[in-house]
Amino acid sequence: MEQASVPTADPITVEVVDLMARLVGLFHREYEEAAAARSLTGAQAKVLALLRRGPMPMRHIAQTLSCEPSNVTGIVDRLEGRGFVTRESDPQDRRVKLVVATDTGLSASSELRESLNFAREPLAALKASERAQLRDLLRRMLDSSARG
Amino acid sequence: MEQASVPTADPITVEVVDLMARLVGLFHREYEEAAAARSLTGAQAKVLALLRRGPMPMRHIAQTLSCEPSNVTGIVDRLEGRGFVTRESDPQDRRVKLVVATDTGLSASSELRESLNFAREPLAALKASERAQLRDLLRRMLDSSARG
DNA sequence: ATGAAAGGTTCATGTTGTCAACTGTTCAGC
DNA sequence: GCTGAACAGTTGACAACATGAACCTTTCAT
């Protein structure tokens, strides 16, 4: 909804968006596969990946994933049931539960990250200088949308 | 599994993969939202998008989406129930069912495609020449992985 | 003709996702 | 200090998505 002011995109933008869509499809499949190989689902893997930077309140996880908090409850339940994370209540605010990755959880997540060959093969088609170029372009796109 | 021969990726590749992951997240969310605005789910929208090029057997849809055929049955059921597609049996081989988008389905899919602002905003951060550069790099990645 | 193989569907099951209702906890204003 | 609004998280009901096994029909090779 609400896109009255969208100018018809130029042809290059349209094509880039299309290419992105294909790339997203590829990446997504690879990610799911890599997760499944460690008997994790995609959602579980995503949460574990978030926790690599440290404990995080449920609420924050939900916001990052753009989903309802009640959904996170279930995902964390299953991760907890398998020993990948624990819930600890925040001493600062006893309403919030901090989700903490266990060692098992962290190493599973690291393994998965390492194994993400995605684009390792596709990216091999590019020269080092081109990969750097790609990195810079992507960085700028993401920086701009992080601010937007 | 089975990645004994994966060389440790160079730092740039690792960073590109990370950026991709974020991009995929963004794109995915936008896509789901755009679909939801037309009361379609992401999966339904994907199938409709596939059918823009013409009728397609169930089997082929499943392969393209990398999922089980039985899953496609359900998705197409729901699309059919709402008048977005129909099933016609292939005269050449009466085992196969061709899924055909109706006019309603086609226009819903086109609308959705048009509304995909993703990256329209992020891409605006790039100059025209840079967008072209990005397009070329992405093309080459995808070409290589299409052959792989 | 027969039997194997392929295309779809059905059924049982599990995960992800939403929404509404509920329990605790915090905090502002009185 | 209390009270009530607002917030964090959970629960329960429900729909969509996803898999795997069993099944039916059609095709095709022998």
Short mmCIF file of C-alpha atoms (C1' of nucleotides) in Angstrom, two decimals:
data_model
loop_
_atom_site.label_atom_id
_atom_site.label_comp_id
_atom_site.label_asym_id
_atom_site.label_seq_id
_atom_site.Cartn_x
_atom_site.Cartn_y
_atom_site.Cartn_z
CA MET A 1 0.00 0.00 0.00
CA GLU A 2 0.86 3.67 0.02
CA GLN A 3 3.13 4.09 -2.94
CA ALA A 4 1.53 6.90 -4.80
CA SER A 5 4.87 8.61 -5.21
CA VAL A 6 6.81 5.70 -6.62
CA PRO A 7 8.32 6.81 -9.89
CA THR A 8 8.44 4.14 -12.53
CA ALA A 9 11.85 2.65 -11.98
CA ASP A 10 14.48 2.86 -14.66
CA PRO A 11 15.19 -0.35 -16.60
CA ILE A 12 18.47 -1.01 -14.87
CA THR A 13 16.88 -0.79 -11.45
CA VAL A 14 14.17 -3.15 -12.60
CA GLU A 15 16.73 -5.65 -13.80
CA VAL A 16 18.78 -5.35 -10.65
CA VAL A 17 15.70 -6.01 -8.57
CA ASP A 18 15.02 -9.10 -10.66
CA LEU A 19 18.56 -10.35 -10.28
CA MET A 20 18.32 -9.76 -6.57
CA ALA A 21 15.16 -11.79 -6.44
CA ARG A 22 16.93 -14.72 -8.05
CA LEU A 23 19.91 -14.31 -5.79
CA VAL A 24 17.67 -14.19 -2.77
CA GLY A 25 16.06 -17.43 -3.89
CA LEU A 26 19.40 -19.14 -4.27
CA PHE A 27 20.72 -17.87 -0.99
CA HIS A 28 17.60 -18.76 0.87
CA ARG A 29 17.68 -22.34 -0.37
CA GLU A 30 21.34 -22.74 0.50
CA TYR A 31 20.74 -21.36 3.93
CA GLU A 32 17.87 -23.73 4.63
CA GLU A 33 19.91 -26.66 3.38
CA ALA A 34 22.92 -25.75 5.46
CA ALA A 35 20.70 -25.41 8.51
CA ALA A 36 18.92 -28.69 7.80
CA ALA A 37 22.28 -30.45 7.57
CA ARG A 38 22.66 -29.54 11.25
CA SER A 39 19.04 -30.40 11.91
CA LEU A 40 18.11 -26.80 12.47
CA THR A 41 15.35 -24.96 10.69
CA GLY A 42 16.00 -21.67 8.97
CA ALA A 43 14.28 -19.69 11.68
CA GLN A 44 16.23 -21.43 14.42
CA ALA A 45 19.48 -20.80 12.57
CA LYS A 46 18.63 -17.13 12.20
CA VAL A 47 18.01 -16.74 15.91
CA LEU A 48 21.25 -18.52 16.76
CA ALA A 49 23.07 -16.24 14.34
CA LEU A 50 21.66 -13.20 16.11
CA LEU A 51 22.89 -14.50 19.44
CA ARG A 52 26.47 -14.73 18.26
CA ARG A 53 26.88 -11.11 19.27
CA GLY A 54 25.63 -11.74 22.77
CA PRO A 55 22.45 -12.31 24.80
CA MET A 56 19.33 -10.66 23.49
CA PRO A 57 15.84 -10.04 24.86
CA MET A 58 12.97 -11.87 23.19
CA ARG A 59 11.45 -8.59 22.20
CA HIS A 60 14.58 -7.54 20.34
CA ILE A 61 14.72 -10.85 18.49
CA ALA A 62 11.14 -10.39 17.37
CA GLN A 63 11.85 -6.88 16.16
CA THR A 64 14.92 -7.94 14.23
CA LEU A 65 13.08 -10.78 12.55
CA SER A 66 10.02 -8.59 12.04
CA CYS A 67 7.68 -11.08 13.57
CA GLU A 68 5.38 -11.37 16.56
CA PRO A 69 6.94 -12.01 19.96
CA SER A 70 4.73 -15.05 20.41
CA ASN A 71 6.41 -16.59 17.43
CA VAL A 72 9.82 -16.15 18.97
CA THR A 73 8.59 -17.90 22.08
CA GLY A 74 8.08 -21.08 20.08
CA ILE A 75 11.36 -20.92 18.21
CA VAL A 76 13.31 -20.31 21.39
CA ASP A 77 11.36 -23.09 23.12
CA ARG A 78 12.59 -25.56 20.54
CA LEU A 79 16.14 -24.25 20.61
CA GLU A 80 16.13 -24.43 24.38
CA GLY A 81 14.71 -27.94 24.34
CA ARG A 82 17.71 -29.01 22.34
CA GLY A 83 20.29 -27.25 24.43
CA PHE A 84 21.25 -24.53 21.98
CA VAL A 85 20.13 -21.60 24.11
CA THR A 86 18.97 -20.79 27.62
CA ARG A 87 16.64 -18.13 28.98
CA GLU A 88 17.89 -15.92 31.80
CA SER A 89 15.90 -13.13 33.29
CA ASP A 90 17.46 -9.72 33.14
CA PRO A 91 18.33 -8.49 36.64
CA GLN A 92 17.79 -4.90 35.48
CA ASP A 93 14.22 -5.52 34.42
CA ARG A 94 12.57 -8.69 35.54
CA ARG A 95 10.06 -8.54 32.73
CA VAL A 96 12.64 -9.25 30.08
CA LYS A 97 14.16 -12.65 29.38
CA LEU A 98 17.60 -12.70 27.89
CA VAL A 99 18.20 -15.47 25.43
CA VAL A 100 21.76 -16.75 25.62
CA ALA A 101 23.43 -19.14 23.22
CA THR A 102 25.11 -22.11 24.86
CA ASP A 103 28.51 -23.32 23.69
CA THR A 104 26.76 -25.97 21.66
CA GLY A 105 24.59 -23.31 20.13
CA LEU A 106 27.49 -21.04 19.33
CA SER A 107 29.51 -23.72 17.68
CA ALA A 108 26.57 -24.98 15.65
CA SER A 109 26.03 -21.45 14.44
CA SER A 110 29.69 -20.97 13.60
CA GLU A 111 29.82 -24.23 11.71
CA LEU A 112 26.80 -23.26 9.75
CA ARG A 113 28.27 -19.90 8.94
CA GLU A 114 31.47 -21.51 7.76
CA SER A 115 29.62 -23.94 5.60
CA LEU A 116 27.67 -21.25 3.83
CA ASN A 117 29.19 -21.90 0.52
CA PHE A 118 26.61 -19.86 -1.09
CA ALA A 119 28.08 -17.53 -3.39
CA ARG A 120 31.37 -19.00 -2.66
CA GLU A 121 30.99 -20.79 -5.92
CA PRO A 122 29.06 -17.98 -7.59
CA LEU A 123 31.45 -15.45 -6.15
CA ALA A 124 34.38 -17.40 -7.49
CA ALA A 125 33.26 -16.24 -10.91
CA LEU A 126 34.43 -12.78 -9.94
CA LYS A 127 37.95 -11.48 -9.63
CA ALA A 128 39.10 -10.24 -6.25
CA SER A 129 38.84 -6.63 -7.34
CA GLU A 130 35.30 -7.21 -8.54
CA ARG A 131 34.30 -8.84 -5.30
CA ALA A 132 35.57 -5.78 -3.51
CA GLN A 133 33.53 -3.63 -5.84
CA LEU A 134 30.46 -5.71 -5.13
CA ARG A 135 31.08 -5.45 -1.42
CA ASP A 136 31.26 -1.67 -1.60
CA LEU A 137 28.07 -1.38 -3.60
CA LEU A 138 26.17 -3.66 -1.25
CA ARG A 139 27.51 -1.85 1.78
CA ARG A 140 26.24 1.44 0.49
CA MET A 141 22.83 0.04 -0.31
CA LEU A 142 22.48 -1.44 3.12
CA ASP A 143 23.80 1.63 4.89
CA SER A 144 21.27 3.79 3.16
CA SER A 145 18.38 1.50 4.03
CA ALA A 146 19.54 1.13 7.61
CA ARG A 147 19.12 4.86 7.98
CA GLY A 148 15.89 5.01 5.97
CA MET B 1 27.73 -31.98 4.94
CA GLU B 2 30.48 -33.01 2.66
CA GLN B 3 32.62 -29.95 2.44
CA ALA B 4 36.05 -31.31 3.03
CA SER B 5 37.41 -29.41 0.08
CA VAL B 6 36.06 -25.99 0.94
CA PRO B 7 38.97 -23.61 1.13
CA THR B 8 38.67 -21.02 3.84
CA ALA B 9 37.10 -18.12 2.06
CA ASP B 10 38.95 -14.87 1.74
CA PRO B 11 37.77 -12.02 3.99
CA ILE B 12 36.07 -10.15 1.19
CA THR B 13 34.01 -13.16 0.21
CA VAL B 14 33.03 -13.63 3.82
CA GLU B 15 31.90 -10.05 4.07
CA VAL B 16 30.01 -10.22 0.80
CA VAL B 17 28.20 -13.31 2.03
CA ASP B 18 27.28 -11.45 5.20
CA LEU B 19 25.99 -8.47 3.27
CA MET B 20 23.99 -10.82 1.09
CA ALA B 21 22.44 -12.33 4.17
CA ARG B 22 21.26 -8.94 5.31
CA LEU B 23 20.01 -8.12 1.84
CA VAL B 24 18.14 -11.37 1.69
CA GLY B 25 16.47 -10.55 4.99
CA LEU B 26 15.41 -7.14 3.79
CA PHE B 27 14.17 -8.39 0.48
CA HIS B 28 12.30 -11.25 2.01
CA ARG B 29 10.45 -9.01 4.41
CA GLU B 30 9.50 -6.56 1.67
CA TYR B 31 8.28 -9.35 -0.51
CA GLU B 32 6.10 -10.84 2.20
CA GLU B 33 4.66 -7.45 3.00
CA ALA B 34 3.91 -6.65 -0.61
CA ALA B 35 2.24 -10.02 -0.99
CA ALA B 36 0.27 -9.61 2.21
CA ALA B 37 -1.00 -6.24 1.00
CA ARG B 38 -2.72 -8.22 -1.76
CA SER B 39 -3.73 -10.92 0.69
CA LEU B 40 -1.33 -13.40 -0.81
CA THR B 41 1.27 -15.34 1.09
CA GLY B 42 4.88 -15.32 -0.01
CA ALA B 43 4.66 -18.84 -1.37
CA GLN B 44 1.52 -18.07 -3.33
CA ALA B 45 3.10 -14.94 -4.77
CA LYS B 46 6.15 -16.93 -5.83
CA VAL B 47 4.04 -19.46 -7.68
CA LEU B 48 2.06 -16.75 -9.40
CA ALA B 49 5.30 -15.08 -10.42
CA LEU B 50 6.48 -18.32 -11.99
CA LEU B 51 3.30 -18.58 -14.00
CA ARG B 52 3.79 -15.19 -15.61
CA ARG B 53 5.86 -16.91 -18.27
CA GLY B 54 3.14 -19.40 -19.05
CA PRO B 55 1.47 -22.58 -17.77
CA MET B 56 3.67 -24.93 -15.81
CA PRO B 57 3.34 -28.52 -14.57
CA MET B 58 3.13 -29.04 -10.81
CA ARG B 59 6.30 -31.03 -10.91
CA HIS B 60 8.21 -28.15 -12.47
CA ILE B 61 6.91 -25.71 -9.89
CA ALA B 62 8.11 -27.98 -7.13
CA GLN B 63 11.53 -28.28 -8.70
CA THR B 64 11.88 -24.54 -9.15
CA LEU B 65 10.86 -23.89 -5.56
CA SER B 66 12.99 -26.80 -4.36
CA CYS B 67 10.18 -28.32 -2.39
CA GLU B 68 8.08 -31.47 -2.36
CA PRO B 69 5.32 -31.82 -4.95
CA SER B 70 2.82 -32.46 -2.20
CA ASN B 71 3.53 -29.00 -0.88
CA VAL B 72 2.74 -27.43 -4.23
CA THR B 73 -0.58 -29.24 -4.26
CA GLY B 74 -1.68 -27.27 -1.22
CA ILE B 75 -0.43 -23.91 -2.44
CA VAL B 76 -2.10 -24.34 -5.81
CA ASP B 77 -5.28 -25.53 -4.07
CA ARG B 78 -5.49 -22.26 -2.22
CA LEU B 79 -4.65 -20.17 -5.28
CA GLU B 80 -7.26 -22.04 -7.27
CA GLY B 81 -9.83 -21.63 -4.54
CA ARG B 82 -9.45 -17.89 -4.89
CA GLY B 83 -9.53 -17.80 -8.65
CA PHE B 84 -5.90 -16.93 -9.29
CA VAL B 85 -5.05 -20.09 -11.20
CA THR B 86 -6.68 -23.12 -12.77
CA ARG B 87 -5.49 -26.68 -13.32
CA GLU B 88 -5.69 -28.12 -16.81
CA SER B 89 -4.49 -31.55 -17.70
CA ASP B 90 -1.86 -31.74 -20.36
CA PRO B 91 -3.23 -33.39 -23.50
CA GLN B 92 0.25 -34.69 -24.30
CA ASP B 93 0.56 -36.57 -21.04
CA ARG B 94 -2.54 -37.02 -18.98
CA ARG B 95 -0.54 -37.53 -15.83
CA VAL B 96 0.61 -33.92 -15.72
CA LYS B 97 -1.53 -31.02 -14.62
CA LEU B 98 -0.69 -27.65 -16.07
CA VAL B 99 -1.21 -24.77 -13.71
CA VAL B 100 -2.42 -21.69 -15.54
CA ALA B 101 -2.71 -18.19 -14.12
CA THR B 102 -6.07 -16.52 -14.66
CA ASP B 103 -6.29 -12.88 -15.66
CA THR B 104 -6.94 -12.05 -12.04
CA GLY B 105 -3.85 -13.99 -11.08
CA LEU B 106 -1.70 -12.34 -13.71
CA SER B 107 -2.70 -8.85 -12.78
CA ALA B 108 -2.26 -9.50 -9.08
CA SER B 109 1.22 -10.74 -9.83
CA SER B 110 2.05 -7.76 -12.02
CA GLU B 111 0.80 -5.32 -9.41
CA LEU B 112 2.91 -7.00 -6.82
CA ARG B 113 5.95 -6.87 -9.02
CA GLU B 114 5.43 -3.19 -9.67
CA SER B 115 5.06 -2.46 -6.02
CA LEU B 116 8.29 -4.13 -5.07
CA ASN B 117 9.99 -1.07 -3.83
CA PHE B 118 12.71 -3.06 -2.36
CA ALA B 119 15.98 -1.77 -3.31
CA ARG B 120 14.28 0.97 -5.13
CA GLU B 121 15.08 3.10 -2.19
CA PRO B 122 18.37 1.37 -1.37
CA LEU B 123 19.34 1.41 -5.02
CA ALA B 124 18.67 5.09 -5.20
CA ALA B 125 21.80 5.49 -3.13
CA LEU B 126 23.79 4.43 -6.15
CA LYS B 127 24.57 6.40 -9.28
CA ALA B 128 23.27 5.06 -12.57
CA SER B 129 26.71 3.88 -13.60
CA GLU B 130 27.09 2.03 -10.31
CA ARG B 131 23.73 0.34 -10.69
CA ALA B 132 24.88 -0.88 -14.09
CA GLN B 133 28.07 -2.17 -12.49
CA LEU B 134 26.06 -3.96 -9.85
CA ARG B 135 23.81 -5.46 -12.49
CA ASP B 136 26.79 -6.83 -14.40
CA LEU B 137 28.35 -8.37 -11.33
CA LEU B 138 25.10 -10.00 -10.28
CA ARG B 139 24.48 -11.28 -13.79
CA ARG B 140 27.82 -12.98 -13.86
CA MET B 141 27.32 -14.58 -10.47
CA LEU B 142 23.96 -15.94 -11.48
CA ASP B 143 25.14 -17.13 -14.86
CA SER B 144 27.93 -19.08 -13.28
CA SER B 145 25.67 -20.71 -10.74
CA ALA B 146 23.04 -21.51 -13.34
CA ARG B 147 25.64 -23.60 -15.12
CA GLY B 148 27.09 -25.07 -11.94
"C1'" DA C 1 0.44 -57.78 -21.55
"C1'" DT C 2 3.11 -56.78 -17.50
"C1'" DG C 3 5.55 -54.29 -14.43
"C1'" DA C 4 8.44 -50.33 -13.34
"C1'" DA C 5 8.55 -45.50 -13.20
"C1'" DA C 6 6.61 -40.87 -13.17
"C1'" DG C 7 3.02 -37.08 -11.98
"C1'" DG C 8 -0.25 -35.74 -8.49
"C1'" DT C 9 -2.91 -36.23 -4.42
"C1'" DT C 10 -3.90 -37.51 0.37
"C1'" DC C 11 -2.82 -38.09 5.15
"C1'" DA C 12 -0.18 -37.51 9.36
"C1'" DT C 13 3.00 -34.63 11.51
"C1'" DG C 14 5.94 -30.67 12.74
"C1'" DT C 15 7.42 -25.70 12.27
"C1'" DT C 16 6.44 -21.04 11.38
"C1'" DG C 17 3.44 -17.29 11.62
"C1'" DT C 18 -0.69 -14.31 13.32
"C1'" DC C 19 -3.89 -12.65 16.65
"C1'" DA C 20 -6.32 -12.21 21.09
"C1'" DA C 21 -6.30 -12.98 25.89
"C1'" DC C 22 -3.63 -13.49 29.91
"C1'" DT C 23 0.27 -13.06 33.77
"C1'" DG C 24 3.95 -10.36 35.74
"C1'" DT C 25 6.68 -6.26 36.10
"C1'" DT C 26 7.72 -1.40 35.73
"C1'" DC C 27 6.74 3.26 36.10
"C1'" DA C 28 4.13 7.78 36.10
"C1'" DG C 29 0.88 10.56 38.60
"C1'" DC C 30 -1.63 11.28 42.27
"C1'" DG D 1 2.47 4.49 48.94
"C1'" DC D 2 -1.31 3.14 45.42
"C1'" DT D 3 -3.47 2.73 41.25
"C1'" DG D 4 -3.57 2.16 36.54
"C1'" DA D 5 -1.39 2.33 32.06
"C1'" DA D 6 2.14 0.35 29.44
"C1'" DC D 7 5.45 -3.18 28.49
"C1'" DA D 8 7.68 -8.17 28.19
"C1'" DG D 9 6.60 -12.59 27.56
"C1'" DT D 10 3.54 -16.67 27.32
"C1'" DT D 11 -0.54 -19.37 26.07
"C1'" DG D 12 -4.05 -21.14 22.99
"C1'" DA D 13 -6.59 -21.33 18.63
"C1'" DC D 14 -5.93 -21.35 14.05
"C1'" DA D 15 -3.96 -21.08 9.06
"C1'" DA D 16 -0.11 -21.73 5.83
"C1'" DC D 17 3.93 -24.11 4.66
"C1'" DA D 18 6.89 -28.07 4.49
"C1'" DT D 19 8.19 -33.10 4.61
"C1'" DG D 20 7.59 -38.07 3.95
"C1'" DA D 21 4.96 -42.22 3.13
"C1'" DA D 22 1.18 -44.41 0.90
"C1'" DC D 23 -1.75 -44.36 -2.90
"C1'" DC D 24 -4.00 -43.80 -7.78
"C1'" DT D 25 -3.53 -43.02 -12.55
"C1'" DT D 26 -1.00 -42.79 -16.66
"C1'" DT D 27 2.96 -43.79 -19.42
"C1'" DC D 28 6.48 -46.52 -21.34
"C1'" DA D 29 9.92 -50.23 -21.92
"C1'" DT D 30 10.24 -54.83 -22.33
#
